[in-house]
N, CA, C and O atoms as a printed pandas DataFrame, in Angstrom:
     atom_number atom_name residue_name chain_id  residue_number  x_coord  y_coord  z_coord
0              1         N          UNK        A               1  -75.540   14.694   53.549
1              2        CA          UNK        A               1  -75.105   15.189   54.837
2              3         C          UNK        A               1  -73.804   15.979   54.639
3              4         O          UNK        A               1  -72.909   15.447   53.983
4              5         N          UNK        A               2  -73.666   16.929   55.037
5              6        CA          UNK        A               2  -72.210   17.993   54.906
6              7         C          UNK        A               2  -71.783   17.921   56.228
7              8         O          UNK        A               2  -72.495   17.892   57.232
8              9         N          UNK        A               3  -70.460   17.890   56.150
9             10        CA          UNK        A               3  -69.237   17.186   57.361
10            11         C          UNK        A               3  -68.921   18.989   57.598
11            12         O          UNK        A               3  -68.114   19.363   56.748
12            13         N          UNK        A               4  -69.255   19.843   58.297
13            14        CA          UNK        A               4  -69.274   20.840   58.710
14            15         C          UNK        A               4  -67.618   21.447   59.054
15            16         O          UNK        A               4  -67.197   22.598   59.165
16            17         N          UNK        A               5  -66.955   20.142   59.154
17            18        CA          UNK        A               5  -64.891   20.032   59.714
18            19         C          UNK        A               5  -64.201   19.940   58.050
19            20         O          UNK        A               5  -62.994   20.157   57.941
20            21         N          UNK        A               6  -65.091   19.585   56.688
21            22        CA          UNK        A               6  -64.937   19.226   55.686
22            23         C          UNK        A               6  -64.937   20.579   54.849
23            24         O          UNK        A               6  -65.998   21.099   54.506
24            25         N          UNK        A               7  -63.607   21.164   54.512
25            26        CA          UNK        A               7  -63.347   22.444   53.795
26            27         C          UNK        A               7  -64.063   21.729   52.082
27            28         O          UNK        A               7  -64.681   22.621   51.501
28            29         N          UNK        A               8  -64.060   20.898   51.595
29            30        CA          UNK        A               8  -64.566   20.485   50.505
30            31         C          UNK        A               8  -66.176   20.612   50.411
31            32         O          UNK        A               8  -66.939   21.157   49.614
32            33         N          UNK        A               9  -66.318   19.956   51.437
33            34        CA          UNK        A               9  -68.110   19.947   51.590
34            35         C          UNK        A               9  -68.451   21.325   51.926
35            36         O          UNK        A               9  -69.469   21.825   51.447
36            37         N          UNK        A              10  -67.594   22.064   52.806
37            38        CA          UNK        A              10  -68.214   23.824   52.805
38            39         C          UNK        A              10  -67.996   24.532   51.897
39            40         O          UNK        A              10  -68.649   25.576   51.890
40            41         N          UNK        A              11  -66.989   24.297   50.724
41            42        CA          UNK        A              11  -67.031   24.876   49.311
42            43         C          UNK        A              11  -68.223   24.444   48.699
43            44         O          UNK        A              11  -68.872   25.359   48.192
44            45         N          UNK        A              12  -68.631   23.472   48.615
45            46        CA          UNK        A              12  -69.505   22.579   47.607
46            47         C          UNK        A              12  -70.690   23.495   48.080
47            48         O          UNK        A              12  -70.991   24.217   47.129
48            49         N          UNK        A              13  -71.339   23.707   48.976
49            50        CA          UNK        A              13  -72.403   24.124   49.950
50            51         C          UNK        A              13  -72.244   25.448   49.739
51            52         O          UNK        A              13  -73.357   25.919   49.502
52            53         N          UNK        A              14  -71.104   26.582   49.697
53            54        CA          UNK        A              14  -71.381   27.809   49.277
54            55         C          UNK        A              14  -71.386   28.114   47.666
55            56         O          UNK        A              14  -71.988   28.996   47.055
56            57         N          UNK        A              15  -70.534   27.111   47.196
57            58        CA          UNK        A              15  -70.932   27.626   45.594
58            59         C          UNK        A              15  -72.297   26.900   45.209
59            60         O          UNK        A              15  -72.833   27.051   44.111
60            61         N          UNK        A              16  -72.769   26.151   46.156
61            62        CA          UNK        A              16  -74.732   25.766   45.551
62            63         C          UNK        A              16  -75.129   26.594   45.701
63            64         O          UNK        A              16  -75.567   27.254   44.760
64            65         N          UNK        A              17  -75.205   27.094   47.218
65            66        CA          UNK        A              17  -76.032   27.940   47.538
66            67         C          UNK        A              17  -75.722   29.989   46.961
67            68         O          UNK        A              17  -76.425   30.982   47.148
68            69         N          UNK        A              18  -74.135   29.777   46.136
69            70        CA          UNK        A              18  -74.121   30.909   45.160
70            71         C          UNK        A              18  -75.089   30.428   43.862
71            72         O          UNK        A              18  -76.048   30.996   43.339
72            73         N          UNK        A              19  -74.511   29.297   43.600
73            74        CA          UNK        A              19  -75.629   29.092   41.940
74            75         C          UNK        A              19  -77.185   29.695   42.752
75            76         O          UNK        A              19  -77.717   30.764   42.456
76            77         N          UNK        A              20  -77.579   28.963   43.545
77            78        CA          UNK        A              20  -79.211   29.431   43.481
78            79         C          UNK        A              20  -79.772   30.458   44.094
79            80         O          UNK        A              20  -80.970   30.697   44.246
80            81         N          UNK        A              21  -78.821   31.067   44.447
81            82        CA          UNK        A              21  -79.165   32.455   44.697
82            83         C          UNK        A              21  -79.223   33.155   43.457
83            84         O          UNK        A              21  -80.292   33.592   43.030
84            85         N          UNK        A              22  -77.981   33.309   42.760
85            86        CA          UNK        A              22  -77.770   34.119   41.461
86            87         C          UNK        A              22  -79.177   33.095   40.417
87            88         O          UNK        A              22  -79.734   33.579   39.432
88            89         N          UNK        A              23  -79.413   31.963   40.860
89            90        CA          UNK        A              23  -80.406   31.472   39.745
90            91         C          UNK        A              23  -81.961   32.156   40.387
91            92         O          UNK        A              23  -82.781   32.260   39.474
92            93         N          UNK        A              24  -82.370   32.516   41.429
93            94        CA          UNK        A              24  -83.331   33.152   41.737
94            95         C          UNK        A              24  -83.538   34.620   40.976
95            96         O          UNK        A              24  -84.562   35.119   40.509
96            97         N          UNK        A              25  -82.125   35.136   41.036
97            98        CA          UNK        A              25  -82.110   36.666   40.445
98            99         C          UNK        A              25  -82.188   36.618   39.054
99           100         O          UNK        A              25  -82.312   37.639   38.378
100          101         N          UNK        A              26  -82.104   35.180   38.454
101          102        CA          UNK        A              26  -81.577   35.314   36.865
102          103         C          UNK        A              26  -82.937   34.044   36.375
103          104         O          UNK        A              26  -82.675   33.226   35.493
104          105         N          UNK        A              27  -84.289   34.044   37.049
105          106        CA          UNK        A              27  -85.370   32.935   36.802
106          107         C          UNK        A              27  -85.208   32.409   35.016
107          108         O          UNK        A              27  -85.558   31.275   34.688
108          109         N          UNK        A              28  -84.844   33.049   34.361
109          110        CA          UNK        A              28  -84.927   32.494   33.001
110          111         C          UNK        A              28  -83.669   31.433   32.593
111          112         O          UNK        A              28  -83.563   30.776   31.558
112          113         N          UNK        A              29  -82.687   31.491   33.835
113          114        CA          UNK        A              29  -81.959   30.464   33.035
114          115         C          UNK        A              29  -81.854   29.388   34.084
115          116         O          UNK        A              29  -82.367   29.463   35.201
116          117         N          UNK        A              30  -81.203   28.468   33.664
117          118        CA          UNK        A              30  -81.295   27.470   34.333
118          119         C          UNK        A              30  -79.776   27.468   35.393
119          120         O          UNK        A              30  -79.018   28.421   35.210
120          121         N          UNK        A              31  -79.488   26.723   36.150
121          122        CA          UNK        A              31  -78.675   26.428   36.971
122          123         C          UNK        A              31  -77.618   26.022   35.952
123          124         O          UNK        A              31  -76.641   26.768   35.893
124          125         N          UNK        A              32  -77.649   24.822   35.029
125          126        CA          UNK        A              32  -76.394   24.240   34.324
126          127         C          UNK        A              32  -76.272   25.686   33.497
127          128         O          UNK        A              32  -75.089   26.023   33.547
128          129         N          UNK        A              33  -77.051   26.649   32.764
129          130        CA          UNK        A              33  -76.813   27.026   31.627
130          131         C          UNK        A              33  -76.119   28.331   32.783
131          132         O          UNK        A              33  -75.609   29.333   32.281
132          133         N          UNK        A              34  -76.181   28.159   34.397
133          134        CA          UNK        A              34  -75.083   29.725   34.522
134          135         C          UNK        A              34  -73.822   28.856   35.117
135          136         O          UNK        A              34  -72.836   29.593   35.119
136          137         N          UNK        A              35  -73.506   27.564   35.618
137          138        CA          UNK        A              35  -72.703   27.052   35.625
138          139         C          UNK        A              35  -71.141   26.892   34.227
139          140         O          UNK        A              35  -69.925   26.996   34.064
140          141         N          UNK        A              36  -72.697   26.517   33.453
141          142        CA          UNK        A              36  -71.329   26.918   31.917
142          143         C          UNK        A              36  -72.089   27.064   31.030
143          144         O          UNK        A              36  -72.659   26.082   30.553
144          145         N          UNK        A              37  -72.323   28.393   30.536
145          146        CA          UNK        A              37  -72.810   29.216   29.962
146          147         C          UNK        A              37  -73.174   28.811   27.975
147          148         O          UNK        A              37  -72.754   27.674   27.764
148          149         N          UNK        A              38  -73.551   29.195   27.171
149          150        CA          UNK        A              38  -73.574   28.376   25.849
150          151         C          UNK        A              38  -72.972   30.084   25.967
151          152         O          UNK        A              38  -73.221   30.995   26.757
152          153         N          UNK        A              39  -71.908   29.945   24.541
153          154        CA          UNK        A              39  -71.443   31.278   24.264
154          155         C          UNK        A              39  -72.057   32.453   23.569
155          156         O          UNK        A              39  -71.344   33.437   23.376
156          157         N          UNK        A              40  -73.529   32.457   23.101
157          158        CA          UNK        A              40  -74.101   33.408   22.814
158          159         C          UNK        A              40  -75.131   33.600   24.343
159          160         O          UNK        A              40  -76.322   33.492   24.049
160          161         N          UNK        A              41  -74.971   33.777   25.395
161          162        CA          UNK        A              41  -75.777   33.490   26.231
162          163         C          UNK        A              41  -75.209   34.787   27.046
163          164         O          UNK        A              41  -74.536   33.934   27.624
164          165         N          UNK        A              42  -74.938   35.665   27.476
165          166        CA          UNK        A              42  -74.168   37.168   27.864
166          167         C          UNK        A              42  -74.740   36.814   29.327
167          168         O          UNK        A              42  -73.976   36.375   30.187
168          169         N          UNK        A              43  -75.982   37.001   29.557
169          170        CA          UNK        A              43  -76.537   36.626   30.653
170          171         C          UNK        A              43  -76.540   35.309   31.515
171          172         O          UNK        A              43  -76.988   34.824   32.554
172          173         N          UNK        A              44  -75.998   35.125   30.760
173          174        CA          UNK        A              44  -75.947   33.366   31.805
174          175         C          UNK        A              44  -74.032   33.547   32.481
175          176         O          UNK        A              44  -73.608   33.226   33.592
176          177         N          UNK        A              45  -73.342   34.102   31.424
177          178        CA          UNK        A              45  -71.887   34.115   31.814
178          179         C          UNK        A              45  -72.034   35.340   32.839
179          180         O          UNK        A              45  -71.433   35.105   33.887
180          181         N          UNK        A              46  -72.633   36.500   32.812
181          182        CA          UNK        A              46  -72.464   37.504   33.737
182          183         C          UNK        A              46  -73.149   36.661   35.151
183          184         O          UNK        A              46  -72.370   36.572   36.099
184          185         N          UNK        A              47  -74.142   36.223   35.287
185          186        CA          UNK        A              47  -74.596   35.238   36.143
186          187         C          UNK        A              47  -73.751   34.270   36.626
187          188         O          UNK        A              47  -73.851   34.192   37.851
188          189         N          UNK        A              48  -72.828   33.373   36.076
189          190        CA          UNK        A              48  -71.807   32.864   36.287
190          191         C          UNK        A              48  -70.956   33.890   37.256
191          192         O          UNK        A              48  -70.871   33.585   38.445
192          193         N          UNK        A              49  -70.300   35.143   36.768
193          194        CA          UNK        A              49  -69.572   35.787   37.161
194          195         C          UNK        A              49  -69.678   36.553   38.326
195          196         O          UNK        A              49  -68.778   37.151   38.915
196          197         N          UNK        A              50  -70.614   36.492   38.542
197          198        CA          UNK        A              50  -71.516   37.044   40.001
198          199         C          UNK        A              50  -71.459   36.067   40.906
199          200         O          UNK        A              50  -71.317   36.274   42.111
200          201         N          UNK        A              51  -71.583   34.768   40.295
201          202        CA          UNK        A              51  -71.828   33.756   41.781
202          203         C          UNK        A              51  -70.209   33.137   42.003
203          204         O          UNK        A              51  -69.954   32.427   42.977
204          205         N          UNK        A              52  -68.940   33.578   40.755
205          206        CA          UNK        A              52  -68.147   33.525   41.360
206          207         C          UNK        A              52  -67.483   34.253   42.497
207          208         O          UNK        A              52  -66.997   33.909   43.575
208          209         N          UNK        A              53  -67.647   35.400   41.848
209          210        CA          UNK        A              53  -67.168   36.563   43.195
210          211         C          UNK        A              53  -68.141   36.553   44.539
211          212         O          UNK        A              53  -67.773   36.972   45.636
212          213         N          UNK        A              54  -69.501   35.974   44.243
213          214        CA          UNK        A              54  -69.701   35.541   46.055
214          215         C          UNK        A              54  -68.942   34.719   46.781
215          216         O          UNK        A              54  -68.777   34.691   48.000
216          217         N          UNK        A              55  -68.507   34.072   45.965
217          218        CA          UNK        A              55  -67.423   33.002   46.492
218          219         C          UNK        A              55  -66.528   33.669   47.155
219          220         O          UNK        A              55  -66.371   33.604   48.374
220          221         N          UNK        A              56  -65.833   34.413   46.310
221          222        CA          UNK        A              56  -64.819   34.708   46.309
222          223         C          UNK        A              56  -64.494   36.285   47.578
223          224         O          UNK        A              56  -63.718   36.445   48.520
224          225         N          UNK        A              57  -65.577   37.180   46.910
225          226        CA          UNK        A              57  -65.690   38.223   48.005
226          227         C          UNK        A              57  -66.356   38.245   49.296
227          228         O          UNK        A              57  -65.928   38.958   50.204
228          229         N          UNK        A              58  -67.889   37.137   49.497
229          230        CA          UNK        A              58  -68.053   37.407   50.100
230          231         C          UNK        A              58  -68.291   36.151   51.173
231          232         O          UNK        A              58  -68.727   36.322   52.312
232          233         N          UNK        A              59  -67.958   34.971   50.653
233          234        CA          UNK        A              59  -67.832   33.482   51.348
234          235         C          UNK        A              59  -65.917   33.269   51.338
235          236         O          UNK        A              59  -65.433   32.141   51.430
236          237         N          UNK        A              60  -65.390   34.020   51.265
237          238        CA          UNK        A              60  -63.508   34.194   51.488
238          239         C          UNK        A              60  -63.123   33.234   50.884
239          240         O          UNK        A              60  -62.357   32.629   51.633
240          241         N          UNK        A              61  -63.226   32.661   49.804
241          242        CA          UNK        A              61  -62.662   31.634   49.235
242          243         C          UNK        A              61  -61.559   32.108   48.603
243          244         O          UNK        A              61  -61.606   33.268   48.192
244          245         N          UNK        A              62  -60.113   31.165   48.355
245          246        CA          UNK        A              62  -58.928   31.537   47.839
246          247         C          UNK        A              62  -59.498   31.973   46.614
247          248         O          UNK        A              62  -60.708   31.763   46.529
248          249         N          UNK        A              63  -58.970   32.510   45.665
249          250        CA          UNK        A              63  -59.080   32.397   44.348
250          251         C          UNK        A              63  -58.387   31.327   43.310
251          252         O          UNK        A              63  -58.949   31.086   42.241
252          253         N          UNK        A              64  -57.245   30.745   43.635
253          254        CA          UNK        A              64  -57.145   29.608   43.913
254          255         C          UNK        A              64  -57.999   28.391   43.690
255          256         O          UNK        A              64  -58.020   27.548   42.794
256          257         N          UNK        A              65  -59.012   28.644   45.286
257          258        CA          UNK        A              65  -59.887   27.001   45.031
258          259         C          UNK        A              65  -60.739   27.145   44.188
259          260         O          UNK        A              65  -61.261   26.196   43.605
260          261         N          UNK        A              66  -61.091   28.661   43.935
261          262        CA          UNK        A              66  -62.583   28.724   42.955
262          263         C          UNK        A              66  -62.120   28.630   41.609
263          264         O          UNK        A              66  -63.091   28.637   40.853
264          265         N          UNK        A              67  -60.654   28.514   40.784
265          266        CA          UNK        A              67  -60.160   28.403   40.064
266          267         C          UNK        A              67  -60.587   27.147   39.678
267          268         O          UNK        A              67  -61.483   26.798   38.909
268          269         N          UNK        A              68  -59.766   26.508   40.364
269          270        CA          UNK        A              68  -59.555   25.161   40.881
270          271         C          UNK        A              68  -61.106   24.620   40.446
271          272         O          UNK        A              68  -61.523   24.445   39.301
272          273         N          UNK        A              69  -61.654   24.461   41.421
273          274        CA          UNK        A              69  -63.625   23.775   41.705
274          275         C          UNK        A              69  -64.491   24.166   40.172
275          276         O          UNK        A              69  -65.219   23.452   39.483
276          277         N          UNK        A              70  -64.044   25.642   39.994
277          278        CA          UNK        A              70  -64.737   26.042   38.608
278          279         C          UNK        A              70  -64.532   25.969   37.570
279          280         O          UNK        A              70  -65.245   26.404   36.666
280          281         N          UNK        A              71  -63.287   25.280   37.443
281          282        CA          UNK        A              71  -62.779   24.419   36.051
282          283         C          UNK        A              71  -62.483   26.010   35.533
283          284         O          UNK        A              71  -62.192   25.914   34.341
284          285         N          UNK        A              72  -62.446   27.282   35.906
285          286        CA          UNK        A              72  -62.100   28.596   35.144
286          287         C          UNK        A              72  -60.319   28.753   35.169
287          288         O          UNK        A              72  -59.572   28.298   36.036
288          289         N          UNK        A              73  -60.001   29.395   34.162
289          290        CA          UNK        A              73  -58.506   30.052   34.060
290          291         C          UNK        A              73  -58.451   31.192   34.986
291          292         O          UNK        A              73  -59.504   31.783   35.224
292          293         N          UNK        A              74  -57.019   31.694   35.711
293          294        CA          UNK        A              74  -57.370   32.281   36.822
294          295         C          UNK        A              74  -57.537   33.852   36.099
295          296         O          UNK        A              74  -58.025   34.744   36.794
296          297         N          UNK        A              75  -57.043   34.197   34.453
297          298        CA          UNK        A              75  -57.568   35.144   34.239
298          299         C          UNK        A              75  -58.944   35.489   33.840
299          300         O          UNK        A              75  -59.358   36.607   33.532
300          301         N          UNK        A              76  -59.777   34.075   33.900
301          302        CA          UNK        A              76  -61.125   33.920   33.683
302          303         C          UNK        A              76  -61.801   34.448   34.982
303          304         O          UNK        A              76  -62.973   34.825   35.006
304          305         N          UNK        A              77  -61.186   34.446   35.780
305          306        CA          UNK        A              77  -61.938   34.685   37.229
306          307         C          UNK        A              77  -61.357   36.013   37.254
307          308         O          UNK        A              77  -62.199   36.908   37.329
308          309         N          UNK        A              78  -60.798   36.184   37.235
309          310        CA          UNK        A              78  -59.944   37.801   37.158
310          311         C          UNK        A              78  -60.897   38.918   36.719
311          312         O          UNK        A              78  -61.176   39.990   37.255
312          313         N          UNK        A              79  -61.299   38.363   35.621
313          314        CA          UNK        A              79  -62.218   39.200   34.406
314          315         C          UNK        A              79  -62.823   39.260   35.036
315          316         O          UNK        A              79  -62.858   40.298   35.697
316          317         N          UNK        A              80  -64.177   37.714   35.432
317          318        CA          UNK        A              80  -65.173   38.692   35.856
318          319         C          UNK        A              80  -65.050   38.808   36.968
319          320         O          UNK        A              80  -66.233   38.755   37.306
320          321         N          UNK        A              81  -64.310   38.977   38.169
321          322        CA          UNK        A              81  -64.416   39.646   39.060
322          323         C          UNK        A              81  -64.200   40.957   39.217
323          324         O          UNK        A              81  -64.597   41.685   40.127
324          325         N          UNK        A              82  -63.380   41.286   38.038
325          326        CA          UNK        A              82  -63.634   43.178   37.804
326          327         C          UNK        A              82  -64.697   43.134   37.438
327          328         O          UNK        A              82  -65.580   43.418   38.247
328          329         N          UNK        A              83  -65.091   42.727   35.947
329          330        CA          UNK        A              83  -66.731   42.988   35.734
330          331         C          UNK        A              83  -68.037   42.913   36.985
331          332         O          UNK        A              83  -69.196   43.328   36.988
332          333         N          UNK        A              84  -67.462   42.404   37.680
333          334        CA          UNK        A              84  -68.814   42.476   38.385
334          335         C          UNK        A              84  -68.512   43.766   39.829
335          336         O          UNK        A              84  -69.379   44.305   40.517
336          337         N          UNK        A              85  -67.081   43.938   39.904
337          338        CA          UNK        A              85  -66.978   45.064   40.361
338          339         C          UNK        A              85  -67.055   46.370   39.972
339          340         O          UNK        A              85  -67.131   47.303   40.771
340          341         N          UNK        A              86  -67.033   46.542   38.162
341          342        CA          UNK        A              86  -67.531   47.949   37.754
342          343         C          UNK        A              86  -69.179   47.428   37.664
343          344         O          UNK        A              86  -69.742   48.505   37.858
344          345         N          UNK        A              87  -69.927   46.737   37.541
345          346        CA          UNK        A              87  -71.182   46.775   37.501
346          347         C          UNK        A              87  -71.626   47.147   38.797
347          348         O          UNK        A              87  -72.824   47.426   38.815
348          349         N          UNK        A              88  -70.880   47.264   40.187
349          350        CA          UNK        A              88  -71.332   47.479   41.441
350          351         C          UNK        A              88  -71.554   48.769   41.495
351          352         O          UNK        A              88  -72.138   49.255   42.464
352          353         N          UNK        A              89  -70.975   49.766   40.115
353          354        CA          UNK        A              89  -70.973   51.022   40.482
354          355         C          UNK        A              89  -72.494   51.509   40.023
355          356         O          UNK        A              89  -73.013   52.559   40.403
356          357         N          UNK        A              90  -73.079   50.583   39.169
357          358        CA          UNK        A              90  -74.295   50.565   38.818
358          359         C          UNK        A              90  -75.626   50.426   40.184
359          360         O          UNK        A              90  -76.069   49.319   40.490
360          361         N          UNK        A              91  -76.161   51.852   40.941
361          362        CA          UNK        A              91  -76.944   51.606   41.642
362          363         C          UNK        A              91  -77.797   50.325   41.743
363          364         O          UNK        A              91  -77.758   49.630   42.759
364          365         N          UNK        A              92  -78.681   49.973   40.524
365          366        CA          UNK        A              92  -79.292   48.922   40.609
366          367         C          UNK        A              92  -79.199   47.915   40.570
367          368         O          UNK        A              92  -79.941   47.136   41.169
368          369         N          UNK        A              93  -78.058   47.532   39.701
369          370        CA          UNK        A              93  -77.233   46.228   39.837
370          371         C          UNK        A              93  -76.820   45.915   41.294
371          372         O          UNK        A              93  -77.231   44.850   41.754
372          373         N          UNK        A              94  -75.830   46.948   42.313
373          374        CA          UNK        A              94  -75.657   46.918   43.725
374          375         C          UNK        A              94  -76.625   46.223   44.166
375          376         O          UNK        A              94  -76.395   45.158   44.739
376          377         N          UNK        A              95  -77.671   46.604   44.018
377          378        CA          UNK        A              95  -78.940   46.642   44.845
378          379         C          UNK        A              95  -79.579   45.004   44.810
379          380         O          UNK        A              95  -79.862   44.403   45.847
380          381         N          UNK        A              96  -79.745   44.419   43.436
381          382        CA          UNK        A              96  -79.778   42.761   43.308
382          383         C          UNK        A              96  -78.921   42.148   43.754
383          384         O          UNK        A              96  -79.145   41.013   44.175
384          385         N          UNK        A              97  -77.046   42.981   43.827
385          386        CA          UNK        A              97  -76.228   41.814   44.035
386          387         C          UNK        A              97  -76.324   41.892   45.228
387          388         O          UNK        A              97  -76.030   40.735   45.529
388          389         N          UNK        A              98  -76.567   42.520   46.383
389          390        CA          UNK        A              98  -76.625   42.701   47.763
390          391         C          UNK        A              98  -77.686   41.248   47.743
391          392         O          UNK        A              98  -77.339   40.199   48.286
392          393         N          UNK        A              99  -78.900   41.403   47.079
393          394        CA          UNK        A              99  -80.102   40.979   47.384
394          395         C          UNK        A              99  -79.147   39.062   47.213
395          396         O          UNK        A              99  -79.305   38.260   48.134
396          397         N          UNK        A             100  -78.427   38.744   46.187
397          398        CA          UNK        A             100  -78.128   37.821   45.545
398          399         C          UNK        A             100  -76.995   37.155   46.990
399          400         O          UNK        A             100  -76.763   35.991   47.318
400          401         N          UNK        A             101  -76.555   38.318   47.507
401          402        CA          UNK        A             101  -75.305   37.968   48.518
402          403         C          UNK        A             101  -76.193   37.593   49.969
403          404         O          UNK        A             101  -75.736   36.790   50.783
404          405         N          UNK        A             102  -77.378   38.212   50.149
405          406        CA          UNK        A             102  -77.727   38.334   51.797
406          407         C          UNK        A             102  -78.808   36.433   50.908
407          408         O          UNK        A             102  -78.802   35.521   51.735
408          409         N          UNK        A             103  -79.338   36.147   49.892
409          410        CA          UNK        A             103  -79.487   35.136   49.860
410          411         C          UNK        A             103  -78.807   33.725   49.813
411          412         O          UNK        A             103  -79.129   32.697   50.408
412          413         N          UNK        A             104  -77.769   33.963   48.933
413          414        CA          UNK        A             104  -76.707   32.526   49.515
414          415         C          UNK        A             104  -76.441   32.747   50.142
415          416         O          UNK        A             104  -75.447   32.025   50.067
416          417         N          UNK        A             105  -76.229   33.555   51.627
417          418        CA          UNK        A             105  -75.885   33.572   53.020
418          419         C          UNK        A             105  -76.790   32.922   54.110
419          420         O          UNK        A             105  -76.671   32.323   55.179
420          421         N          UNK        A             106  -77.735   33.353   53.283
421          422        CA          UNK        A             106  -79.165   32.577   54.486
422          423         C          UNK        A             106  -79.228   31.468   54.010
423          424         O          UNK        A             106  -79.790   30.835   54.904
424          425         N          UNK        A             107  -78.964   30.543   52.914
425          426        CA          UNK        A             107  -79.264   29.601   52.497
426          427         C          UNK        A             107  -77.725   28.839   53.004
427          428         O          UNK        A             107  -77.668   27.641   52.731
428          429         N          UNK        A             108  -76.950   29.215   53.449
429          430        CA          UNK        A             108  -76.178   28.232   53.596
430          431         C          UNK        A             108  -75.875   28.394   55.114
431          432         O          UNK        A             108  -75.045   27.626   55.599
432          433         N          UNK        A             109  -76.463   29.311   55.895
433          434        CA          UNK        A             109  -76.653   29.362   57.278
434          435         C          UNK        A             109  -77.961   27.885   57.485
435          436         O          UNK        A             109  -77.960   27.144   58.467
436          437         N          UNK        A             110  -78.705   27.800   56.603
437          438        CA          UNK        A             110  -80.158   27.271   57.594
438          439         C          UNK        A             110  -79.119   25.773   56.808
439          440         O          UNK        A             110  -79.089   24.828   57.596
440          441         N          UNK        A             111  -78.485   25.545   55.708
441          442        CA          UNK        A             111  -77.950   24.204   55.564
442          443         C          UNK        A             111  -77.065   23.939   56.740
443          444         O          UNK        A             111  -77.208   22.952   57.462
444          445         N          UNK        A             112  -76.231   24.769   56.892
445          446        CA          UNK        A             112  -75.064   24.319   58.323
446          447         C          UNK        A             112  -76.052   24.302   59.240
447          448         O          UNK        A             112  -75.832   23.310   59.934
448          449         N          UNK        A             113  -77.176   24.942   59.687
449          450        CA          UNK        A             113  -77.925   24.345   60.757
450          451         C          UNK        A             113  -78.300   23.380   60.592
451          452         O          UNK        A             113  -78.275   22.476   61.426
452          453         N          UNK        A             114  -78.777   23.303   59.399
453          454        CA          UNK        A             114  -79.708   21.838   59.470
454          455         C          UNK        A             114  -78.512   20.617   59.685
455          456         O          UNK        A             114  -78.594   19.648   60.439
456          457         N          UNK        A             115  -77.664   20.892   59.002
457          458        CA          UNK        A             115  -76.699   19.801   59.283
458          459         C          UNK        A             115  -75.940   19.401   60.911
459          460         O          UNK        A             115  -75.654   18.227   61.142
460          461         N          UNK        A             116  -75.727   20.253   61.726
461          462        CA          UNK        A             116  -75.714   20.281   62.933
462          463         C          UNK        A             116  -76.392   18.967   63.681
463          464         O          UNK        A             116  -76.426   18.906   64.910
């Protein structure tokens, strides 16, 4: 059950619903392996780095808490949040991360409903 007044439980609830969005767009890896990546794994860390900056850009999270929650260094979040902002200049990349952003949005709209 998510306490909807609970800034902890609405972090917890948008960075799930970032992992499985970005894990829909990325079907070959698993949820733990984009959480923390094995270091020959390029794709699992850019995946990582994407579902931080939903956090971050488009669920308003401090950078700060996602520091914080993601066990990352804040120049770890730094990085890839440029990286995933020069990859935006990449038409097609845009085009999934939109797809990746309008899905953890709906997925954590129908959870706060359901929780209601």
């Amino acid at each position: 059950m998510i306490n909807v007044h609970s800034s902890d439980d609405r972090f917890a609830l948008h960075l799930t619903c970032a992992y499985a969005a970005v894990r829909e767009a990325f079907p070959h890896l698993s949820v733990r392996q984009i959480i923390n990546p094995p270091h020959d794994q390029f794709d699992a860390a850019l995946a990582r780095q994407i579902a931080l900056h939903v956090m971050v850009s488009q669920f308003g999270w401090p950078k700060r808490r996602v520091v914080e929650q993601a066990n990352r260094s804040r120049e770890a979040l730094n990085r890839g949040l440029r990286t995933v902002d020069e990859r935006m200049e990449a038409p097609r990349f845009a085009v999934v991360y939109r797809r990746i952003v309008w899905r953890a949005k709906a997925l954590a709209v129908t959870k706060l409903r359901d929780a209601a």
